[in-house]
JSON list of C-alpha atoms in Angstrom, two decimals:
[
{"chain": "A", "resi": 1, "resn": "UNK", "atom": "CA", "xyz": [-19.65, 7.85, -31.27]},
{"chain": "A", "resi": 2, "resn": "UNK", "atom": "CA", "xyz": [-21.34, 8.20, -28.04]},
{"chain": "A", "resi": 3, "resn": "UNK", "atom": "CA", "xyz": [-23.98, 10.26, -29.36]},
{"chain": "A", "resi": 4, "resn": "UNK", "atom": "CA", "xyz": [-24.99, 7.55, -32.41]},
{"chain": "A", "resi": 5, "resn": "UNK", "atom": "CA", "xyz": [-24.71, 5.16, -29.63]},
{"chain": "A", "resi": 6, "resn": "UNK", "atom": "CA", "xyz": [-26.93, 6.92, -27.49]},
{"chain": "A", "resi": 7, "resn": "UNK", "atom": "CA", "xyz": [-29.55, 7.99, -30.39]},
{"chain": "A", "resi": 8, "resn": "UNK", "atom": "CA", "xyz": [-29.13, 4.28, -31.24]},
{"chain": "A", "resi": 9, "resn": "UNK", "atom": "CA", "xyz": [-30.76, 2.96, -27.54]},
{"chain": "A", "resi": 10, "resn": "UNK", "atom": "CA", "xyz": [-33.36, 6.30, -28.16]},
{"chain": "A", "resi": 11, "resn": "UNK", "atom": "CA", "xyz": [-34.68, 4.53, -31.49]},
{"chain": "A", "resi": 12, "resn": "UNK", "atom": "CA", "xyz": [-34.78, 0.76, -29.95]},
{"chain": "A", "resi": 13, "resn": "UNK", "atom": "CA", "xyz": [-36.82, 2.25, -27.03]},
{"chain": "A", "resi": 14, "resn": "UNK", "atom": "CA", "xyz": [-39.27, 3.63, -29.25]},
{"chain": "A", "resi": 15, "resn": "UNK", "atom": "CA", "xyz": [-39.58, 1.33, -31.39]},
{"chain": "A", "resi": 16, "resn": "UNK", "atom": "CA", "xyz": [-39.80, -0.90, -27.82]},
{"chain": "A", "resi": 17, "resn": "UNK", "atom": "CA", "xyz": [-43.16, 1.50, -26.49]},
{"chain": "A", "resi": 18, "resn": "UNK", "atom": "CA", "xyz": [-44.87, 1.03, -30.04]},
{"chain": "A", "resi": 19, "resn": "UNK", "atom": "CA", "xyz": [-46.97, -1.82, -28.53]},
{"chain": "A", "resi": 20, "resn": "UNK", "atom": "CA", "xyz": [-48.22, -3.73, -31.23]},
{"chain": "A", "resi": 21, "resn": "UNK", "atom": "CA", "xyz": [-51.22, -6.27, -30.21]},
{"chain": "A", "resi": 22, "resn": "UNK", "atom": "CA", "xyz": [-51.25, -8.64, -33.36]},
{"chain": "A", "resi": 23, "resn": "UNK", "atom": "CA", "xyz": [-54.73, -9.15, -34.94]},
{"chain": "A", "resi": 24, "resn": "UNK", "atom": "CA", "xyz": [-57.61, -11.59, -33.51]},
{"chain": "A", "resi": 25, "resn": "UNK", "atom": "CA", "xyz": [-57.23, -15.11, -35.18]},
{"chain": "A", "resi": 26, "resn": "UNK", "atom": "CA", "xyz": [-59.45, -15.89, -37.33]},
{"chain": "A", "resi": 27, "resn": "UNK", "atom": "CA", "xyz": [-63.38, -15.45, -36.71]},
{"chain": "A", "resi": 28, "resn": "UNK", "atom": "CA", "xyz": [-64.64, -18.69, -34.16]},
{"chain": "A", "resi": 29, "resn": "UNK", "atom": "CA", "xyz": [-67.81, -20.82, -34.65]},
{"chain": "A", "resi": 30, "resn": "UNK", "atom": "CA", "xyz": [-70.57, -20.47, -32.71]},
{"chain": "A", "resi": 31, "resn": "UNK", "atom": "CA", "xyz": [-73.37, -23.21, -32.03]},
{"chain": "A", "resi": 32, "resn": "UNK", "atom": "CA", "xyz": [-76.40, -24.49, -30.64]},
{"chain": "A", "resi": 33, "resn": "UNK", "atom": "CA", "xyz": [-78.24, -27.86, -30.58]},
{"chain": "A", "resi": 34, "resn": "UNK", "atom": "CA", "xyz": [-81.61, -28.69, -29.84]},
{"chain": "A", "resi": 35, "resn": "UNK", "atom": "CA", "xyz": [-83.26, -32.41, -29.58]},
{"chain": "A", "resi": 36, "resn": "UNK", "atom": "CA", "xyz": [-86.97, -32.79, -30.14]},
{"chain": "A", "resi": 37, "resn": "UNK", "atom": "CA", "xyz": [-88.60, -33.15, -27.24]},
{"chain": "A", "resi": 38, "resn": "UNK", "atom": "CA", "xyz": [-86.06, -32.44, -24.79]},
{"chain": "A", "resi": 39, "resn": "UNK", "atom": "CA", "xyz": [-85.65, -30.12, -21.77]},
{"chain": "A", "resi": 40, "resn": "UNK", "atom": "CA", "xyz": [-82.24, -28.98, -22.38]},
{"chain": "A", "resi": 41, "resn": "UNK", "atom": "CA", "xyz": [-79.81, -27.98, -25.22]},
{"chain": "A", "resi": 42, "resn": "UNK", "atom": "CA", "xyz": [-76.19, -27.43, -25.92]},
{"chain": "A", "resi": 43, "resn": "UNK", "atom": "CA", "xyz": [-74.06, -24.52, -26.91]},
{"chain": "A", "resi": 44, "resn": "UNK", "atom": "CA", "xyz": [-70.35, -23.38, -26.52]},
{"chain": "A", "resi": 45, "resn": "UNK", "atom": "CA", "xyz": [-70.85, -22.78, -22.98]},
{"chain": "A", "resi": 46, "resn": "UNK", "atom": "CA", "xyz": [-71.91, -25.87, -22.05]},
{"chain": "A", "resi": 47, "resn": "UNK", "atom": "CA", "xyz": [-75.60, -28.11, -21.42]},
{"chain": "A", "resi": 48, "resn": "UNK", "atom": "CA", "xyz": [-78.89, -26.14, -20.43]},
{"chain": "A", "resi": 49, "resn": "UNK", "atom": "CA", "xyz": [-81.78, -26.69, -19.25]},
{"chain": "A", "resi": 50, "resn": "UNK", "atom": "CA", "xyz": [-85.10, -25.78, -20.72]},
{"chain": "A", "resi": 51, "resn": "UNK", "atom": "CA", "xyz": [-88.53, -24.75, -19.44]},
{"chain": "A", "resi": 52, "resn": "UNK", "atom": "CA", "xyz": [-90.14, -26.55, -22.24]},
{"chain": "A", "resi": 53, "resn": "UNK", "atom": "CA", "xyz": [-88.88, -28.50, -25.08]},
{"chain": "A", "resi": 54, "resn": "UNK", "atom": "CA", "xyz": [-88.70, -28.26, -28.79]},
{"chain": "A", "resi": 55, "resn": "UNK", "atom": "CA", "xyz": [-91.01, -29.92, -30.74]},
{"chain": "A", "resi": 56, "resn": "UNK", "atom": "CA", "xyz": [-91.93, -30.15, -34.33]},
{"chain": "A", "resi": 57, "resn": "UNK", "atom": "CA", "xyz": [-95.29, -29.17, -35.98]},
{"chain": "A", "resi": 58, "resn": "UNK", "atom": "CA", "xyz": [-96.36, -30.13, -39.61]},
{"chain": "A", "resi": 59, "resn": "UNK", "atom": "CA", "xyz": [-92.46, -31.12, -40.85]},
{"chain": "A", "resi": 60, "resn": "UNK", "atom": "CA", "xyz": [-90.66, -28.10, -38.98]},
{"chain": "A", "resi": 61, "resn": "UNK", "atom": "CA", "xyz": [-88.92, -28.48, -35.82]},
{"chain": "A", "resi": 62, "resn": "UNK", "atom": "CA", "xyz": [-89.71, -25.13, -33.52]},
{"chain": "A", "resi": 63, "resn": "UNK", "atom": "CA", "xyz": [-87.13, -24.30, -31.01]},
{"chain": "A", "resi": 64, "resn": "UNK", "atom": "CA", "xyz": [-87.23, -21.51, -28.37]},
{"chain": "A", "resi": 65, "resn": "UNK", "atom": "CA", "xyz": [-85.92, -18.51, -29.95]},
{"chain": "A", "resi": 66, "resn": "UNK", "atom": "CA", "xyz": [-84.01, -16.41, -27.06]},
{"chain": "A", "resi": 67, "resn": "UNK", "atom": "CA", "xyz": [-81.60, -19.80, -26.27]},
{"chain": "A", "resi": 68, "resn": "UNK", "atom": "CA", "xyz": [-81.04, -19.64, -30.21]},
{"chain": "A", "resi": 69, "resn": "UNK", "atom": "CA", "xyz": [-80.06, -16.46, -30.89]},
{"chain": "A", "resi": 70, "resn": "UNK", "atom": "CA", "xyz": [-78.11, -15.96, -27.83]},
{"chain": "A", "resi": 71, "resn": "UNK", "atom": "CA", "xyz": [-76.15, -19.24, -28.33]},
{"chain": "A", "resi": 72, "resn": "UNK", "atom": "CA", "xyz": [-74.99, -17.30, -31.70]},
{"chain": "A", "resi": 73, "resn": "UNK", "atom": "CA", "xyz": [-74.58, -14.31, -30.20]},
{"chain": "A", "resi": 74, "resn": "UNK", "atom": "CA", "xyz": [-77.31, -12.42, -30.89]},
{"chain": "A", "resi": 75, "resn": "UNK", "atom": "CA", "xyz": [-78.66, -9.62, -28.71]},
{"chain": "A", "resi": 76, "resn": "UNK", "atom": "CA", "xyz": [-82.82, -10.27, -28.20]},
{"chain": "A", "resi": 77, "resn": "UNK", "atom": "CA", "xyz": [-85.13, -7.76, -26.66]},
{"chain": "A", "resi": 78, "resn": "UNK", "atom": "CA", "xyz": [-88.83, -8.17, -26.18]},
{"chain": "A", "resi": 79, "resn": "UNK", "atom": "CA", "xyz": [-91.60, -5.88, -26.06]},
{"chain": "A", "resi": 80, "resn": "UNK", "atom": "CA", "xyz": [-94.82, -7.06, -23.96]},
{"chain": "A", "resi": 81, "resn": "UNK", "atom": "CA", "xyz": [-97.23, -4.72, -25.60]},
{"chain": "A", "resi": 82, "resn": "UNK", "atom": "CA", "xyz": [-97.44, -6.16, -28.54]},
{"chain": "A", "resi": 83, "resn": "UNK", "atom": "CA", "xyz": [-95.46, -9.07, -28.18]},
{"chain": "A", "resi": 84, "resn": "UNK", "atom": "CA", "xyz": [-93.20, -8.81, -30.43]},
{"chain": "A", "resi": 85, "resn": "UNK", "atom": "CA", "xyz": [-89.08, -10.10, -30.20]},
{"chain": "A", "resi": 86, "resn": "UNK", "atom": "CA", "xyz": [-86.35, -8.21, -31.81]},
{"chain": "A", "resi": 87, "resn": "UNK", "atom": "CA", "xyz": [-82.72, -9.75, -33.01]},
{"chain": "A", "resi": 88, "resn": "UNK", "atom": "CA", "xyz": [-79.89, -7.74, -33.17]},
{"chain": "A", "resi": 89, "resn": "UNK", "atom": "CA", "xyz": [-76.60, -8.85, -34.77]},
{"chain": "A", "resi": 90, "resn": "UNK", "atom": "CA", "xyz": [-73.73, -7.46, -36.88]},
{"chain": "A", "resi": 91, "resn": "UNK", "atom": "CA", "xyz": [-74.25, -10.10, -39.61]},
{"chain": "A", "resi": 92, "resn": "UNK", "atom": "CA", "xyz": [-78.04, -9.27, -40.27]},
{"chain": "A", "resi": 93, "resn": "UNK", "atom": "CA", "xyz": [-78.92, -6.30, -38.00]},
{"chain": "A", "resi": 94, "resn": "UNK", "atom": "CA", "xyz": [-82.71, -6.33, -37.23]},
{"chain": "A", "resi": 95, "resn": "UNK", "atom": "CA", "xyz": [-84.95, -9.04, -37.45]},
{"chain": "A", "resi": 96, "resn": "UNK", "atom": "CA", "xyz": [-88.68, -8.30, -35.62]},
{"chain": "A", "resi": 97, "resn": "UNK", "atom": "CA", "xyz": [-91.19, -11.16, -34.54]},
{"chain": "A", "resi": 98, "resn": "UNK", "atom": "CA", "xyz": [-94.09, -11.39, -33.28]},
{"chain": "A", "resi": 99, "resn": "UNK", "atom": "CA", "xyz": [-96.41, -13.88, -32.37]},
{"chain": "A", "resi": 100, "resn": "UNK", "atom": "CA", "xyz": [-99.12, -15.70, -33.97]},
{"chain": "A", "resi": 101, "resn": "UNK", "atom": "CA", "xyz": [-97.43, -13.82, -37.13]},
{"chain": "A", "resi": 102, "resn": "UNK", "atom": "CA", "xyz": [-95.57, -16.20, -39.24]},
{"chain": "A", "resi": 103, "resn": "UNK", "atom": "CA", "xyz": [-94.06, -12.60, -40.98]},
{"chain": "A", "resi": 104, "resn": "UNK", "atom": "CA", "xyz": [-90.38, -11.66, -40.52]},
{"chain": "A", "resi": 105, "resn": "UNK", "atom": "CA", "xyz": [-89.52, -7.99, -40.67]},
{"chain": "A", "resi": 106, "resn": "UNK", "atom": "CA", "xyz": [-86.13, -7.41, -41.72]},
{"chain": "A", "resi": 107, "resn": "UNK", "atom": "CA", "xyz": [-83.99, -4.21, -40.99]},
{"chain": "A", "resi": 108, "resn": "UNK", "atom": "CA", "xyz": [-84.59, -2.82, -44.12]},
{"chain": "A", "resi": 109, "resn": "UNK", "atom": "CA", "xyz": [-88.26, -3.08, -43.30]},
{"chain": "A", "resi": 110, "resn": "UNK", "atom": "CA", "xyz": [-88.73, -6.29, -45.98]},
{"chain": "A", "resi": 111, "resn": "UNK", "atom": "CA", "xyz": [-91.73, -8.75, -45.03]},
{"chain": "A", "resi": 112, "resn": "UNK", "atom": "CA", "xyz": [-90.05, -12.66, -45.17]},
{"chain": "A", "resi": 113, "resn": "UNK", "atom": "CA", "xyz": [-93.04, -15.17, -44.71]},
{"chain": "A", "resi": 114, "resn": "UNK", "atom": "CA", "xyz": [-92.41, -18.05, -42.68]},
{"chain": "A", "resi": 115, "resn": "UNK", "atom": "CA", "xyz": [-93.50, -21.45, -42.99]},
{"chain": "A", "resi": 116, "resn": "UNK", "atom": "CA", "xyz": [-94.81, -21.59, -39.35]},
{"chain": "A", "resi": 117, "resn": "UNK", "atom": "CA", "xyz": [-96.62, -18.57, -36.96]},
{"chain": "A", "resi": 118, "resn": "UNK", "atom": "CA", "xyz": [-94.41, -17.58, -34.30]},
{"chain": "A", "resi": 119, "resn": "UNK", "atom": "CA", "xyz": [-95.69, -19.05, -31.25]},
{"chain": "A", "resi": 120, "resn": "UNK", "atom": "CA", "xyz": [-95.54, -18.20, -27.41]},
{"chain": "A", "resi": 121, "resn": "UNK", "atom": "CA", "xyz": [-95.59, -21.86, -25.29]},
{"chain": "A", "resi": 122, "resn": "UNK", "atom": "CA", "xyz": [-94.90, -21.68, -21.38]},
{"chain": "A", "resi": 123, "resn": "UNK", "atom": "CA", "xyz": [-93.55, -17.99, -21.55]},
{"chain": "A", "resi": 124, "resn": "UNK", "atom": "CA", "xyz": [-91.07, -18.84, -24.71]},
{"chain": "A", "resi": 125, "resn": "UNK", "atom": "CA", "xyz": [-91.49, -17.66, -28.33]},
{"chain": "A", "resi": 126, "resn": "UNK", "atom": "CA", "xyz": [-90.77, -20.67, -30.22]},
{"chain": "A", "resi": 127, "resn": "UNK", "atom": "CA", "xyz": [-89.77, -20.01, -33.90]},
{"chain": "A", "resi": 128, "resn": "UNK", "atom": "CA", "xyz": [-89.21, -22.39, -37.08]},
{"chain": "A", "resi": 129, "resn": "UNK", "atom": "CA", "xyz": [-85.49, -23.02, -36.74]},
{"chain": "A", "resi": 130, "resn": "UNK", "atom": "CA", "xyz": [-84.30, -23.83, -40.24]},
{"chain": "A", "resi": 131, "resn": "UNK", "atom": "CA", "xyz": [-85.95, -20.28, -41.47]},
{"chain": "A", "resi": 132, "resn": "UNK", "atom": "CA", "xyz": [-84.36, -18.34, -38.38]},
{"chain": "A", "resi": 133, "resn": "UNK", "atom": "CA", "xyz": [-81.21, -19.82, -39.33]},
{"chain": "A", "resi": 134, "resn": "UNK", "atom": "CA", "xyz": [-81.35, -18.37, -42.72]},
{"chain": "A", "resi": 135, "resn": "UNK", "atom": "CA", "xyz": [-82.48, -14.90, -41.64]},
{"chain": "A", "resi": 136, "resn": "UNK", "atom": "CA", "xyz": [-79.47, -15.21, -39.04]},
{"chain": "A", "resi": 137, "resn": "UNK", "atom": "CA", "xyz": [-76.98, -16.17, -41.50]},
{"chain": "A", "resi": 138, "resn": "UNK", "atom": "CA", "xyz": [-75.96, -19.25, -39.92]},
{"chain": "A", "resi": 139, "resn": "UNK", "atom": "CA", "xyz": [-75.97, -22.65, -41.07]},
{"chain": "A", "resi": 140, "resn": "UNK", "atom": "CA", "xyz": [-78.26, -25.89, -40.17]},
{"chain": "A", "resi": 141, "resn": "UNK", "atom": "CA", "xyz": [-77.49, -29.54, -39.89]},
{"chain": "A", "resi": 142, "resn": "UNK", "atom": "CA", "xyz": [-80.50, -32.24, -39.08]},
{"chain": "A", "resi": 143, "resn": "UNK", "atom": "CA", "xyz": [-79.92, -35.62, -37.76]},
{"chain": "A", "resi": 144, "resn": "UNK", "atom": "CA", "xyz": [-82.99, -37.35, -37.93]},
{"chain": "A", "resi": 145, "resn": "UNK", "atom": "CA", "xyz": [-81.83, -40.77, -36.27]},
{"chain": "A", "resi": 146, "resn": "UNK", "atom": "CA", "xyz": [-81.87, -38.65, -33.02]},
{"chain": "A", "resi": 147, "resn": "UNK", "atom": "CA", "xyz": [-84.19, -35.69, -34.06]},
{"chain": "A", "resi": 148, "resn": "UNK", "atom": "CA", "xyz": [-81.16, -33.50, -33.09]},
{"chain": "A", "resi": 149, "resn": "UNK", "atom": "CA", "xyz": [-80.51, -29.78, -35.00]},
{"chain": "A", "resi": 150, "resn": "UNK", "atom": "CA", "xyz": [-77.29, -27.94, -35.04]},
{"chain": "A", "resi": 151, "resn": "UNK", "atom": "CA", "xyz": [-77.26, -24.60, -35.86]},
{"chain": "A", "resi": 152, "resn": "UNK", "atom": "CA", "xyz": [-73.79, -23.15, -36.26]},
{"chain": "A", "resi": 153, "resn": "UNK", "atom": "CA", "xyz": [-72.56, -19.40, -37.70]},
{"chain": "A", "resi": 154, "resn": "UNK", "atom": "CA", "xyz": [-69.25, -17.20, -37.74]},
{"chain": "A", "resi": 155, "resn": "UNK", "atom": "CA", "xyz": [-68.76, -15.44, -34.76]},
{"chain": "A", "resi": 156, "resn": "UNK", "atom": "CA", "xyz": [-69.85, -11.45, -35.28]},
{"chain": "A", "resi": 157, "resn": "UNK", "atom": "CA", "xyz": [-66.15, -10.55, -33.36]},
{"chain": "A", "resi": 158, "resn": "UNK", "atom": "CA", "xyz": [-64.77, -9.01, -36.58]},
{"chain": "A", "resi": 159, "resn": "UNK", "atom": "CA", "xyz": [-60.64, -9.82, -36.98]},
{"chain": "A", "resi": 160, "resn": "UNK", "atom": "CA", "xyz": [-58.99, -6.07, -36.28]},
{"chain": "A", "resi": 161, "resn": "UNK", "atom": "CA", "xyz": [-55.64, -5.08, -35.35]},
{"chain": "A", "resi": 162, "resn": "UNK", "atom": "CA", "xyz": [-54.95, -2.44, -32.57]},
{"chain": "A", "resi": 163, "resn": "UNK", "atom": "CA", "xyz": [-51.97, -0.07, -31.92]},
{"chain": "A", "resi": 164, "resn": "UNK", "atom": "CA", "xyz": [-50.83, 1.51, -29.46]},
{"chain": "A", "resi": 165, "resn": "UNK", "atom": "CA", "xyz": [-47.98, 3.82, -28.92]},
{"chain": "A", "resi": 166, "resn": "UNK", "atom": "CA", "xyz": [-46.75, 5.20, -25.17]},
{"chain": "A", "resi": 167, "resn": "UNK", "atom": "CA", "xyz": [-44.34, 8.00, -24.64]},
{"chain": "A", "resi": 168, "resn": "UNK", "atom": "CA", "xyz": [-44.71, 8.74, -21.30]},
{"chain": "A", "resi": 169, "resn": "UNK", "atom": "CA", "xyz": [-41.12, 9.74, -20.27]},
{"chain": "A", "resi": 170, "resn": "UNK", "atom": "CA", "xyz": [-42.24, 7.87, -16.38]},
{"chain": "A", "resi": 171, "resn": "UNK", "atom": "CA", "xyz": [-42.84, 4.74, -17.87]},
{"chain": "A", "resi": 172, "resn": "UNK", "atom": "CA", "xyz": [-40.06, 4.64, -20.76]},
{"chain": "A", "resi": 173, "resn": "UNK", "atom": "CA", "xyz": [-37.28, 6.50, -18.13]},
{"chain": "A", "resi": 174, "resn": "UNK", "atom": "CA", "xyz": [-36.56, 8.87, -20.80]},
{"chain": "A", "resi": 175, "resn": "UNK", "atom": "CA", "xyz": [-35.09, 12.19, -20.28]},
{"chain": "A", "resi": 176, "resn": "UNK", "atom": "CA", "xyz": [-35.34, 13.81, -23.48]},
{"chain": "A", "resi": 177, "resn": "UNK", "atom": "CA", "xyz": [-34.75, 13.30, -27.81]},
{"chain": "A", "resi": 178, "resn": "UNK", "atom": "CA", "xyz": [-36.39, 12.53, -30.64]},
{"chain": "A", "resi": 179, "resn": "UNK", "atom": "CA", "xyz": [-39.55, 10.52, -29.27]},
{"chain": "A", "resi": 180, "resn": "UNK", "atom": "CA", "xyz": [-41.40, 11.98, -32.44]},
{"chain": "A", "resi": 181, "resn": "UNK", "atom": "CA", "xyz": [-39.11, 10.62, -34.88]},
{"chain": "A", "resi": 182, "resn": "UNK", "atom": "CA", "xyz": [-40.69, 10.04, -38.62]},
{"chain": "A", "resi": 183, "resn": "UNK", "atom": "CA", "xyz": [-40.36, 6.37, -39.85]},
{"chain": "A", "resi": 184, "resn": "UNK", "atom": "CA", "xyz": [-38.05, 7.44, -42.91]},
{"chain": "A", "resi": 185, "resn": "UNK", "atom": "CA", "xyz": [-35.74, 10.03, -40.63]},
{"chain": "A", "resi": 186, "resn": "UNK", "atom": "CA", "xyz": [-31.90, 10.16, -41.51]},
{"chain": "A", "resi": 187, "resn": "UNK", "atom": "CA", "xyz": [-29.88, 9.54, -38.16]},
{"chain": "A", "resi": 188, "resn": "UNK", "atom": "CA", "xyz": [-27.54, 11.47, -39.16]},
{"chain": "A", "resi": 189, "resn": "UNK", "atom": "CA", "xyz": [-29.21, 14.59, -40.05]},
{"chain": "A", "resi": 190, "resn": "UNK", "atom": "CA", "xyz": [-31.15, 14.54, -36.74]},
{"chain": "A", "resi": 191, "resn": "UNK", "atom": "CA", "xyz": [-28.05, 14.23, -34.84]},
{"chain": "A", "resi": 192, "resn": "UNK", "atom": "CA", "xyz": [-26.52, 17.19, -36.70]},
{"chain": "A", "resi": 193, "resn": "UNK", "atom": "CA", "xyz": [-29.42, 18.88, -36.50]},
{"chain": "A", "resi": 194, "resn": "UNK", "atom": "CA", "xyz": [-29.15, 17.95, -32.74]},
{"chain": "A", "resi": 195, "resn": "UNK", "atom": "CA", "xyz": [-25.33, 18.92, -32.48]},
{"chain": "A", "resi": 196, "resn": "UNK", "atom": "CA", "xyz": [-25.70, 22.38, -34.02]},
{"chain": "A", "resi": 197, "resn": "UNK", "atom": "CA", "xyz": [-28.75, 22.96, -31.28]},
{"chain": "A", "resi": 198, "resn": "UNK", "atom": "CA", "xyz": [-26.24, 22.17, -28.89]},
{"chain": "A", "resi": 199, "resn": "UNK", "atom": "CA", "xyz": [-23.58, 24.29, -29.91]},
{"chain": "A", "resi": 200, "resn": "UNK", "atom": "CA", "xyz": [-26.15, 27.52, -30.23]},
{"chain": "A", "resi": 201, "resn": "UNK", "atom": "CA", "xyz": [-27.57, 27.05, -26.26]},
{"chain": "A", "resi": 202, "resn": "UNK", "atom": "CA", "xyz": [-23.82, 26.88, -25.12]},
{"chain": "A", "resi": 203, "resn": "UNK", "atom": "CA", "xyz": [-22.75, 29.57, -26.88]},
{"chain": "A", "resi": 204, "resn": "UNK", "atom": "CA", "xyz": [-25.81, 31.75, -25.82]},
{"chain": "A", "resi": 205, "resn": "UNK", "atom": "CA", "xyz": [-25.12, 30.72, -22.53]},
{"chain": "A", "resi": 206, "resn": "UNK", "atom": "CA", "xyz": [-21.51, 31.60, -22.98]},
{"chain": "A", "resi": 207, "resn": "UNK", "atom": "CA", "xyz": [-22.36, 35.11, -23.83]},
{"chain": "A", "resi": 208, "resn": "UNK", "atom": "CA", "xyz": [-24.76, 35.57, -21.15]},
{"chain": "A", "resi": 209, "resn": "UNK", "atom": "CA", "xyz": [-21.43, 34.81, -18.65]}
]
């Protein structure tokens, strides 16, 4: 009896160490918003300012590209040579861009025309929003009693579940059993087992005496 009791508080505590973190809720929105022809925009993290403002040329509103794509979460790199931006992003991997080009190189090397060049103002590549926001996989809303644009996508933090499991015998306070134990074990074979062990190490210890 004391042994099932005592195997008993052996298979609680490891089913106690198997720390079980449940999975992420469900993927969160991200989004930015942009008004024409003002120096600051919105995302999740709050109101920012803006060295120079986004405007629209011939129908398409142009918006500065490195507050876009990091308001989405997108990881932007720039190369001075030959001024040319790179996004990086789970949903779409690579998108290049350079300016004066109004060419879009995806990752898979495919040219995607867009309907405005790529354009450096103040120090800031601005870029044709509605077409980076198809290339990026995100979605566009345009309210044009306030010549506002909100750009809004999943976030790339993919829903997982991790596990965990911790046997350390200074942590747990355990001094010895089955820690191993298979999901579908038989208790009572394993304490028989465990019995019969028992028996043989006193009786080798008996004839050692």
């Amino acid at each position: 009896m004391n042994k099932k009791i005592a195997l008993s508080g052996l298979i609680a505590a490891t089913a106690a160490s198997m720390m079980f973190t449940p999975p992420l809720e469900a993927a969160t929105t991200q989004s930015v918003q942009f008004q024409m022809n003002q120096l600051s925009y919105s995302n999740d993290s709050g109101k920012h300012a803006l060295t120079t403002a986004p405007y629209e040329l011939r129908g398409h509103s142009m918006v500065p590209l490195r507050a876009l794509a990091t308001s989405l979460g997108s990881n932007v790199s720039w190369n001075q040579s030959n001024q040319t931006t790179t996004l990086s992003g789970p949903s779409y991997d690579d998108i290049k861009l350079t300016v004066n080009s109004n060419i879009a190189i995806d990752a898979d090397g495919r040219q995607i025309k867009l309907p405005e060049r790529v354009t450096l103002v103040k120090g800031s590549v601005f870029v044709p929003v509605r077409s980076m926001a198809v290339l990026m996989k995100a979605q566009l809303k345009w309210e044009s009693g306030t010549r506002t644009v909100t750009v809004t996508k999943p976030s790339d933090a993919a829903n997982h579940i991790q596990r965990s499991y911790n046997f350390a015998a200074d942590k747990q306070g355990w001094k010895g059993g089955f820690s191993d134990l298979p999901v579908d074990y038989d208790p009572d074979i394993y304490e028989l087992e465990h019995t019969r062990n028992l028996f043989r190490l006193k009786m080798a210890r008996s004839s050692m005496d």
